[in-house]
């Protein structure tokens, strides 16, 4: 029997990517929908899925991987809501409810980075692992951790992008996080790089001081994660990580930060299997939603 069709939404602050798919080899139809007002955007998503279902068959479930902060606790009265987002008009909006009702199927709601990690664990860079983590380093920084095959939830979802790290001695930039100044996101996100150097990450040459500083911050983030919820592999994705020269630099710096302290097998050698890029690329969120929805339809 083939896997059931799933309605998926990868929800970002500027665009939504909606698709009807059963897995990596079967993406029936996909569409980008601009994120405007909640009512307009939700209406466009419902209309897309109705049309897609008429043409390709009805979905068995719905899964949304969303920007946040969002309520991802199924036991909560506001499950499926966007919560305290600064995005105008979207705070305290029921995002999942109206779409679930329109499609009449079981539904699951997760953060975008949790969905991406779940997808990578099913079909990508963390396939076969029970313990893995994902950082996305783009305009902001998000993180996800899976332990024992389960995405870590708690009181809300992880906000690893806002962890504290030590400042690099050659960095005098104040930090760009509007809440904390020089947290990880405030020092190492794509926005922080652009604000510090006056140009975007992709315009900085590979030998620029920016990368030495960035490497140190991301290695510290990986070290902190290793001390709290040790994964067998850490995936680093997002726009900033398109600078492929960062990977060997971060591995080497993490080795220095570890200073021989942990001796687990994945931490031996040059860490080329421990710090890795995503495998599913731009499809990670979408396919993660499929993998999450399949947990509902089994
Ligand atoms: Zn912060």
mmCIF file of C-alpha atoms and ligand atoms in Angstrom:
data_model
loop_
_atom_site.group_PDB
_atom_site.id
_atom_site.type_symbol
_atom_site.label_atom_id
_atom_site.label_comp_id
_atom_site.label_asym_id
_atom_site.label_seq_id
_atom_site.Cartn_x
_atom_site.Cartn_y
_atom_site.Cartn_z
ATOM 1 C CA UNK A 1 0.000 0.000 0.000
ATOM 2 C CA UNK A 2 1.350 3.413 -0.837
ATOM 3 C CA UNK A 3 1.733 6.062 1.869
ATOM 4 C CA UNK A 4 -1.294 8.318 2.362
ATOM 5 C CA UNK A 5 -1.484 11.769 0.828
ATOM 6 C CA UNK A 6 -0.771 14.586 3.271
ATOM 7 C CA UNK A 7 -1.654 18.274 3.104
ATOM 8 C CA UNK A 8 1.457 20.129 4.279
ATOM 9 C CA UNK A 9 2.184 23.757 5.008
ATOM 10 C CA UNK A 10 5.620 25.163 5.667
ATOM 11 C CA UNK A 11 4.619 28.487 7.174
ATOM 12 C CA UNK A 12 7.046 31.389 7.116
ATOM 13 C CA UNK A 13 6.686 35.031 7.972
ATOM 14 C CA UNK A 14 6.837 36.119 4.335
ATOM 15 C CA UNK A 15 5.546 33.070 2.466
ATOM 16 C CA UNK A 16 3.793 29.755 2.943
ATOM 17 C CA UNK A 17 4.706 26.676 0.922
ATOM 18 C CA UNK A 18 1.723 24.364 0.661
ATOM 19 C CA UNK A 19 1.843 20.916 -0.906
ATOM 20 C CA UNK A 20 -0.049 17.698 -1.357
ATOM 21 C CA UNK A 21 2.427 14.836 -1.060
ATOM 22 C CA UNK A 22 3.003 11.356 0.323
ATOM 23 C CA UNK A 23 6.801 11.568 0.556
ATOM 24 C CA UNK A 24 10.052 12.585 -1.177
ATOM 25 C CA UNK A 25 9.271 10.737 -4.411
ATOM 26 C CA UNK A 26 5.678 11.903 -4.647
ATOM 27 C CA UNK A 27 5.146 15.648 -4.351
ATOM 28 C CA UNK A 28 1.916 15.922 -6.366
ATOM 29 C CA UNK A 29 1.483 19.672 -6.278
ATOM 30 C CA UNK A 30 3.162 22.522 -4.473
ATOM 31 C CA UNK A 31 2.409 26.231 -4.296
ATOM 32 C CA UNK A 32 3.875 29.348 -2.695
ATOM 33 C CA UNK A 33 1.358 31.619 -1.060
ATOM 34 C CA UNK A 34 2.334 35.038 0.283
ATOM 35 C CA UNK A 35 1.882 35.513 4.026
ATOM 36 C CA UNK A 36 -0.386 38.548 4.240
ATOM 37 C CA UNK A 37 -3.226 38.917 6.735
ATOM 38 C CA UNK A 38 -4.243 35.736 8.572
ATOM 39 C CA UNK A 39 -7.737 35.628 7.059
ATOM 40 C CA UNK A 40 -6.518 36.169 3.494
ATOM 41 C CA UNK A 41 -3.637 33.688 3.856
ATOM 42 C CA UNK A 42 -5.727 30.980 5.525
ATOM 43 C CA UNK A 43 -8.434 31.383 2.871
ATOM 44 C CA UNK A 44 -5.834 31.025 0.095
ATOM 45 C CA UNK A 45 -4.417 27.877 1.738
ATOM 46 C CA UNK A 46 -7.862 26.273 2.046
ATOM 47 C CA UNK A 47 -8.663 27.141 -1.548
ATOM 48 C CA UNK A 48 -5.348 25.593 -2.698
ATOM 49 C CA UNK A 49 -5.993 22.344 -0.827
ATOM 50 C CA UNK A 50 -9.587 22.057 -2.087
ATOM 51 C CA UNK A 51 -8.355 22.419 -5.669
ATOM 52 C CA UNK A 52 -5.445 20.028 -5.102
ATOM 53 C CA UNK A 53 -7.722 17.421 -3.509
ATOM 54 C CA UNK A 54 -10.175 17.608 -6.413
ATOM 55 C CA UNK A 55 -7.362 16.940 -8.870
ATOM 56 C CA UNK A 56 -5.102 14.498 -6.985
ATOM 57 C CA UNK A 57 -7.239 12.938 -4.244
ATOM 58 C CA UNK A 58 -8.177 13.881 -0.705
ATOM 59 C CA UNK A 59 -5.461 14.130 1.961
ATOM 60 C CA UNK A 60 -5.578 11.774 4.951
ATOM 61 C CA UNK A 61 -4.067 14.334 7.315
ATOM 62 C CA UNK A 62 -2.800 17.897 7.601
ATOM 63 C CA UNK A 63 0.544 19.010 9.025
ATOM 64 C CA UNK A 64 1.818 22.538 9.550
ATOM 65 C CA UNK A 65 5.430 23.450 10.324
ATOM 66 C CA UNK A 66 5.212 27.056 11.378
ATOM 67 C CA UNK A 67 7.090 30.208 12.299
ATOM 68 C CA UNK A 68 6.533 31.148 15.910
ATOM 69 C CA UNK A 69 6.234 31.467 18.711
ATOM 70 C CA UNK A 70 3.375 29.024 18.416
ATOM 71 C CA UNK A 71 1.335 26.712 20.633
ATOM 72 C CA UNK A 72 2.392 23.153 19.732
ATOM 73 C CA UNK A 73 0.983 21.448 22.835
ATOM 74 C CA UNK A 74 -1.916 19.179 21.721
ATOM 75 C CA UNK A 75 -3.355 19.326 25.265
ATOM 76 C CA UNK A 76 -3.606 23.120 25.214
ATOM 77 C CA UNK A 77 -6.841 25.011 24.529
ATOM 78 C CA UNK A 78 -4.922 27.186 22.070
ATOM 79 C CA UNK A 79 -3.124 24.336 20.244
ATOM 80 C CA UNK A 80 -2.480 25.409 16.685
ATOM 81 C CA UNK A 81 -2.357 29.101 17.446
ATOM 82 C CA UNK A 82 0.425 31.493 16.604
ATOM 83 C CA UNK A 83 1.067 33.158 19.977
ATOM 84 C CA UNK A 84 3.235 36.187 20.713
ATOM 85 C CA UNK A 85 4.735 36.766 17.282
ATOM 86 C CA UNK A 86 5.821 40.299 16.395
ATOM 87 C CA UNK A 87 4.457 39.721 12.878
ATOM 88 C CA UNK A 88 1.633 42.249 12.495
ATOM 89 C CA UNK A 89 -1.859 40.747 12.709
ATOM 90 C CA UNK A 90 -0.696 37.198 13.507
ATOM 91 C CA UNK A 91 -0.458 37.289 17.313
ATOM 92 C CA UNK A 92 -2.976 34.975 19.026
ATOM 93 C CA UNK A 93 -4.394 33.704 15.729
ATOM 94 C CA UNK A 94 -5.872 30.207 15.370
ATOM 95 C CA UNK A 95 -3.896 29.027 12.346
ATOM 96 C CA UNK A 96 -4.492 25.272 12.427
ATOM 97 C CA UNK A 97 -8.185 25.221 13.389
ATOM 98 C CA UNK A 98 -9.880 26.715 10.316
ATOM 99 C CA UNK A 99 -7.763 24.688 7.867
ATOM 100 C CA UNK A 100 -8.263 21.448 9.804
ATOM 101 C CA UNK A 101 -11.990 22.052 9.873
ATOM 102 C CA UNK A 102 -12.151 22.844 6.156
ATOM 103 C CA UNK A 103 -10.259 19.671 5.236
ATOM 104 C CA UNK A 104 -11.953 17.488 7.866
ATOM 105 C CA UNK A 105 -8.823 15.442 8.642
ATOM 106 C CA UNK A 106 -6.573 14.821 11.683
ATOM 107 C CA UNK A 107 -3.880 17.458 11.991
ATOM 108 C CA UNK A 108 -0.531 18.132 13.618
ATOM 109 C CA UNK A 109 1.124 21.473 14.364
ATOM 110 C CA UNK A 110 4.858 21.911 14.899
ATOM 111 C CA UNK A 111 7.537 24.555 14.599
ATOM 112 C CA UNK A 112 9.237 24.837 11.223
ATOM 113 C CA UNK A 113 12.608 23.718 12.588
ATOM 114 C CA UNK A 114 11.110 20.783 14.526
ATOM 115 C CA UNK A 115 9.447 19.695 11.280
ATOM 116 C CA UNK A 116 12.725 20.042 9.372
ATOM 117 C CA UNK A 117 14.577 17.901 11.918
ATOM 118 C CA UNK A 118 11.835 15.264 11.831
ATOM 119 C CA UNK A 119 12.090 15.147 8.036
ATOM 120 C CA UNK A 120 15.881 14.824 8.146
ATOM 121 C CA UNK A 121 15.523 12.022 10.718
ATOM 122 C CA UNK A 122 13.108 10.136 8.468
ATOM 123 C CA UNK A 123 14.663 10.633 5.050
ATOM 124 C CA UNK A 124 17.757 12.813 5.336
ATOM 125 C CA UNK A 125 20.949 13.663 7.190
ATOM 126 C CA UNK A 126 19.851 12.080 10.483
ATOM 127 C CA UNK A 127 18.203 8.969 9.020
ATOM 128 C CA UNK A 128 18.483 6.014 11.370
ATOM 129 C CA UNK A 129 19.411 8.151 14.393
ATOM 130 C CA UNK A 130 17.271 8.479 17.506
ATOM 131 C CA UNK A 131 19.151 11.498 18.879
ATOM 132 C CA UNK A 132 19.813 14.442 16.597
ATOM 133 C CA UNK A 133 19.602 18.208 16.485
ATOM 134 C CA UNK A 134 19.100 20.923 13.902
ATOM 135 C CA UNK A 135 20.058 24.569 13.948
ATOM 136 C CA UNK A 136 18.837 26.839 11.190
ATOM 137 C CA UNK A 137 20.979 29.935 10.828
ATOM 138 C CA UNK A 138 19.209 32.441 8.626
ATOM 139 C CA UNK A 139 17.621 35.818 9.308
ATOM 140 C CA UNK A 140 17.143 34.453 12.837
ATOM 141 C CA UNK A 141 18.353 31.264 14.508
ATOM 142 C CA UNK A 142 16.072 28.375 15.401
ATOM 143 C CA UNK A 143 16.822 24.994 16.874
ATOM 144 C CA UNK A 144 15.291 21.576 17.354
ATOM 145 C CA UNK A 145 16.341 18.493 19.297
ATOM 146 C CA UNK A 146 15.153 14.919 18.979
ATOM 147 C CA UNK A 147 15.954 12.496 21.811
ATOM 148 C CA UNK A 148 14.915 8.855 21.727
ATOM 149 C CA UNK A 149 13.089 9.493 18.451
ATOM 150 C CA UNK A 150 10.892 12.201 19.997
ATOM 151 C CA UNK A 151 11.079 15.897 19.274
ATOM 152 C CA UNK A 152 11.719 17.732 22.524
ATOM 153 C CA UNK A 153 8.789 19.784 23.714
ATOM 154 C CA UNK A 154 8.492 21.393 27.093
ATOM 155 C CA UNK A 155 6.740 24.479 28.293
ATOM 156 C CA UNK A 156 6.293 25.661 24.726
ATOM 157 C CA UNK A 157 9.006 24.837 22.199
ATOM 158 C CA UNK A 158 12.766 25.179 22.226
ATOM 159 C CA UNK A 159 14.171 28.685 21.758
ATOM 160 C CA UNK A 160 17.784 27.609 21.394
ATOM 161 C CA UNK A 161 18.496 30.549 19.117
ATOM 162 C CA UNK A 162 18.383 32.782 22.180
ATOM 163 C CA UNK A 163 20.921 30.893 24.302
ATOM 164 C CA UNK A 164 23.736 32.868 25.869
ATOM 165 C CA UNK A 165 27.236 32.444 24.501
ATOM 166 C CA UNK A 166 30.596 34.041 25.313
ATOM 167 C CA UNK A 167 31.575 37.002 23.226
ATOM 168 C CA UNK A 168 34.523 36.578 20.845
ATOM 169 C CA UNK A 169 37.435 38.854 21.877
ATOM 170 C CA UNK A 170 37.604 40.410 18.397
ATOM 171 C CA UNK A 171 33.883 41.201 18.260
ATOM 172 C CA UNK A 172 32.656 44.592 19.471
ATOM 173 C CA UNK A 173 29.211 44.386 17.822
ATOM 174 C CA UNK A 174 26.478 45.068 20.396
ATOM 175 C CA UNK A 175 24.193 42.315 19.089
ATOM 176 C CA UNK A 176 20.933 42.553 17.173
ATOM 177 C CA UNK A 177 18.372 40.638 19.263
ATOM 178 C CA UNK A 178 15.647 43.077 20.284
ATOM 179 C CA UNK A 179 15.123 41.137 23.529
ATOM 180 C CA UNK A 180 18.640 40.163 24.618
ATOM 181 C CA UNK A 181 21.150 42.047 22.492
ATOM 182 C CA UNK A 182 24.055 39.625 22.312
ATOM 183 C CA UNK A 183 22.402 36.196 22.554
ATOM 184 C CA UNK A 184 23.279 33.581 19.883
ATOM 185 C CA UNK A 185 20.753 35.004 17.415
ATOM 186 C CA UNK A 186 21.846 38.552 18.235
ATOM 187 C CA UNK A 187 25.480 37.705 17.432
ATOM 188 C CA UNK A 188 25.405 34.947 14.804
ATOM 189 C CA UNK A 189 22.226 35.229 12.695
ATOM 190 C CA UNK A 190 22.330 36.445 9.125
ATOM 191 C CA UNK A 191 20.832 39.753 10.311
ATOM 192 C CA UNK A 192 23.580 40.118 12.925
ATOM 193 C CA UNK A 193 26.298 39.447 10.325
ATOM 194 C CA UNK A 194 24.831 42.053 7.987
ATOM 195 C CA UNK A 195 24.419 44.638 10.762
ATOM 196 C CA UNK A 196 27.959 44.048 12.050
ATOM 197 C CA UNK A 197 29.780 44.190 8.712
ATOM 198 C CA UNK A 198 27.450 46.378 6.654
ATOM 199 C CA UNK A 199 26.944 43.697 4.007
ATOM 200 C CA UNK A 200 25.158 40.355 3.810
ATOM 201 C CA UNK A 201 26.962 37.099 4.655
ATOM 202 C CA UNK A 202 27.172 35.950 1.033
ATOM 203 C CA UNK A 203 29.121 39.110 0.073
ATOM 204 C CA UNK A 204 31.897 38.494 2.633
ATOM 205 C CA UNK A 205 35.037 36.678 1.344
ATOM 206 C CA UNK A 206 35.887 33.270 2.857
ATOM 207 C CA UNK A 207 38.977 34.646 4.651
ATOM 208 C CA UNK A 208 37.048 37.516 6.319
ATOM 209 C CA UNK A 209 37.241 37.862 10.110
ATOM 210 C CA UNK A 210 33.442 37.513 10.091
ATOM 211 C CA UNK A 211 33.763 33.769 9.573
ATOM 212 C CA UNK A 212 36.254 33.216 12.395
ATOM 213 C CA UNK A 213 33.820 34.940 14.756
ATOM 214 C CA UNK A 214 30.777 33.163 13.320
ATOM 215 C CA UNK A 215 32.543 29.817 13.593
ATOM 216 C CA UNK A 216 33.284 30.401 17.264
ATOM 217 C CA UNK A 217 29.666 31.282 18.065
ATOM 218 C CA UNK A 218 28.169 28.321 16.225
ATOM 219 C CA UNK A 219 30.710 25.942 17.786
ATOM 220 C CA UNK A 220 29.744 27.276 21.212
ATOM 221 C CA UNK A 221 26.069 26.658 20.424
ATOM 222 C CA UNK A 222 26.878 23.065 19.445
ATOM 223 C CA UNK A 223 28.937 22.612 22.623
ATOM 224 C CA UNK A 224 26.123 23.938 24.807
ATOM 225 C CA UNK A 225 23.693 21.575 23.140
ATOM 226 C CA UNK A 226 26.086 18.652 23.649
ATOM 227 C CA UNK A 227 26.201 19.361 27.366
ATOM 228 C CA UNK A 228 22.393 19.456 27.747
ATOM 229 C CA UNK A 229 20.719 17.016 25.348
ATOM 230 C CA UNK A 230 23.570 15.229 23.575
ATOM 231 C CA UNK A 231 22.699 14.417 19.965
ATOM 232 C CA UNK A 232 24.555 11.900 17.810
ATOM 233 C CA UNK A 233 24.620 14.407 14.968
ATOM 234 C CA UNK A 234 23.974 18.138 14.558
ATOM 235 C CA UNK A 235 22.589 19.448 11.273
ATOM 236 C CA UNK A 236 23.374 23.073 10.439
ATOM 237 C CA UNK A 237 21.102 24.614 7.834
ATOM 238 C CA UNK A 238 19.713 27.992 6.812
ATOM 239 C CA UNK A 239 21.008 30.698 4.497
ATOM 240 C CA UNK A 240 24.208 31.471 6.426
ATOM 241 C CA UNK A 241 25.287 27.816 6.162
ATOM 242 C CA UNK A 242 25.277 28.067 2.364
ATOM 243 C CA UNK A 243 28.856 29.271 3.056
ATOM 244 C CA UNK A 244 30.175 25.696 2.880
ATOM 245 C CA UNK A 245 33.644 26.684 4.128
ATOM 246 C CA UNK A 246 32.057 27.144 7.566
ATOM 247 C CA UNK A 247 31.577 23.409 8.140
ATOM 248 C CA UNK A 248 35.247 22.383 8.568
ATOM 249 C CA UNK A 249 35.888 25.568 10.563
ATOM 250 C CA UNK A 250 33.032 24.861 12.985
ATOM 251 C CA UNK A 251 34.106 21.217 13.396
ATOM 252 C CA UNK A 252 37.673 22.282 14.230
ATOM 253 C CA UNK A 253 36.520 24.983 16.647
ATOM 254 C CA UNK A 254 34.114 22.590 18.371
ATOM 255 C CA UNK A 255 37.027 20.163 18.847
ATOM 256 C CA UNK A 256 38.934 22.987 20.553
ATOM 257 C CA UNK A 257 35.959 23.909 22.739
ATOM 258 C CA UNK A 258 35.431 20.252 23.713
ATOM 259 C CA UNK A 259 39.094 20.016 24.687
ATOM 260 C CA UNK A 260 38.874 16.232 24.856
ATOM 261 C CA UNK A 261 36.118 16.265 27.447
ATOM 262 C CA UNK A 262 33.586 13.962 25.739
ATOM 263 C CA UNK A 263 34.725 10.712 24.155
ATOM 264 C CA UNK A 264 31.596 9.344 22.438
ATOM 265 C CA UNK A 265 32.295 7.709 19.078
ATOM 266 C CA UNK A 266 30.645 10.462 16.949
ATOM 267 C CA UNK A 267 32.996 13.008 18.576
ATOM 268 C CA UNK A 268 36.181 11.241 17.514
ATOM 269 C CA UNK A 269 38.111 12.254 14.391
ATOM 270 C CA UNK A 270 37.374 15.435 12.470
ATOM 271 C CA UNK A 271 33.611 15.539 13.222
ATOM 272 C CA UNK A 272 32.730 15.320 9.528
ATOM 273 C CA UNK A 273 29.858 12.962 10.401
ATOM 274 C CA UNK A 274 28.851 14.927 13.471
ATOM 275 C CA UNK A 275 28.370 18.462 12.121
ATOM 276 C CA UNK A 276 26.645 18.103 8.769
ATOM 277 C CA UNK A 277 24.548 20.081 6.281
ATOM 278 C CA UNK A 278 20.885 19.183 5.747
ATOM 279 C CA UNK A 279 20.253 16.522 3.107
ATOM 280 C CA UNK A 280 16.700 17.447 2.112
ATOM 281 C CA UNK A 281 17.558 21.090 1.391
ATOM 282 C CA UNK A 282 14.576 23.293 0.714
ATOM 283 C CA UNK A 283 12.216 20.305 1.056
ATOM 284 C CA UNK A 284 13.139 19.525 4.693
ATOM 285 C CA UNK A 285 10.204 21.393 6.244
ATOM 286 C CA UNK A 286 7.673 20.083 3.779
ATOM 287 C CA UNK A 287 8.850 16.479 4.061
ATOM 288 C CA UNK A 288 9.111 16.800 7.825
ATOM 289 C CA UNK A 289 5.427 17.688 7.841
ATOM 290 C CA UNK A 290 4.709 14.523 5.862
ATOM 291 C CA UNK A 291 6.689 12.403 8.332
ATOM 292 C CA UNK A 292 4.879 14.051 11.260
ATOM 293 C CA UNK A 293 1.473 13.505 9.661
ATOM 294 C CA UNK A 294 2.298 9.856 9.033
ATOM 295 C CA UNK A 295 2.519 9.463 12.821
ATOM 296 C CA UNK A 296 -1.224 10.327 12.839
ATOM 297 C CA UNK A 297 -2.271 8.028 10.011
ATOM 298 C CA UNK A 298 -0.481 4.827 11.021
HETATM 299 ZN ZN1 LIG B 1 17.667 36.786 21.901
#
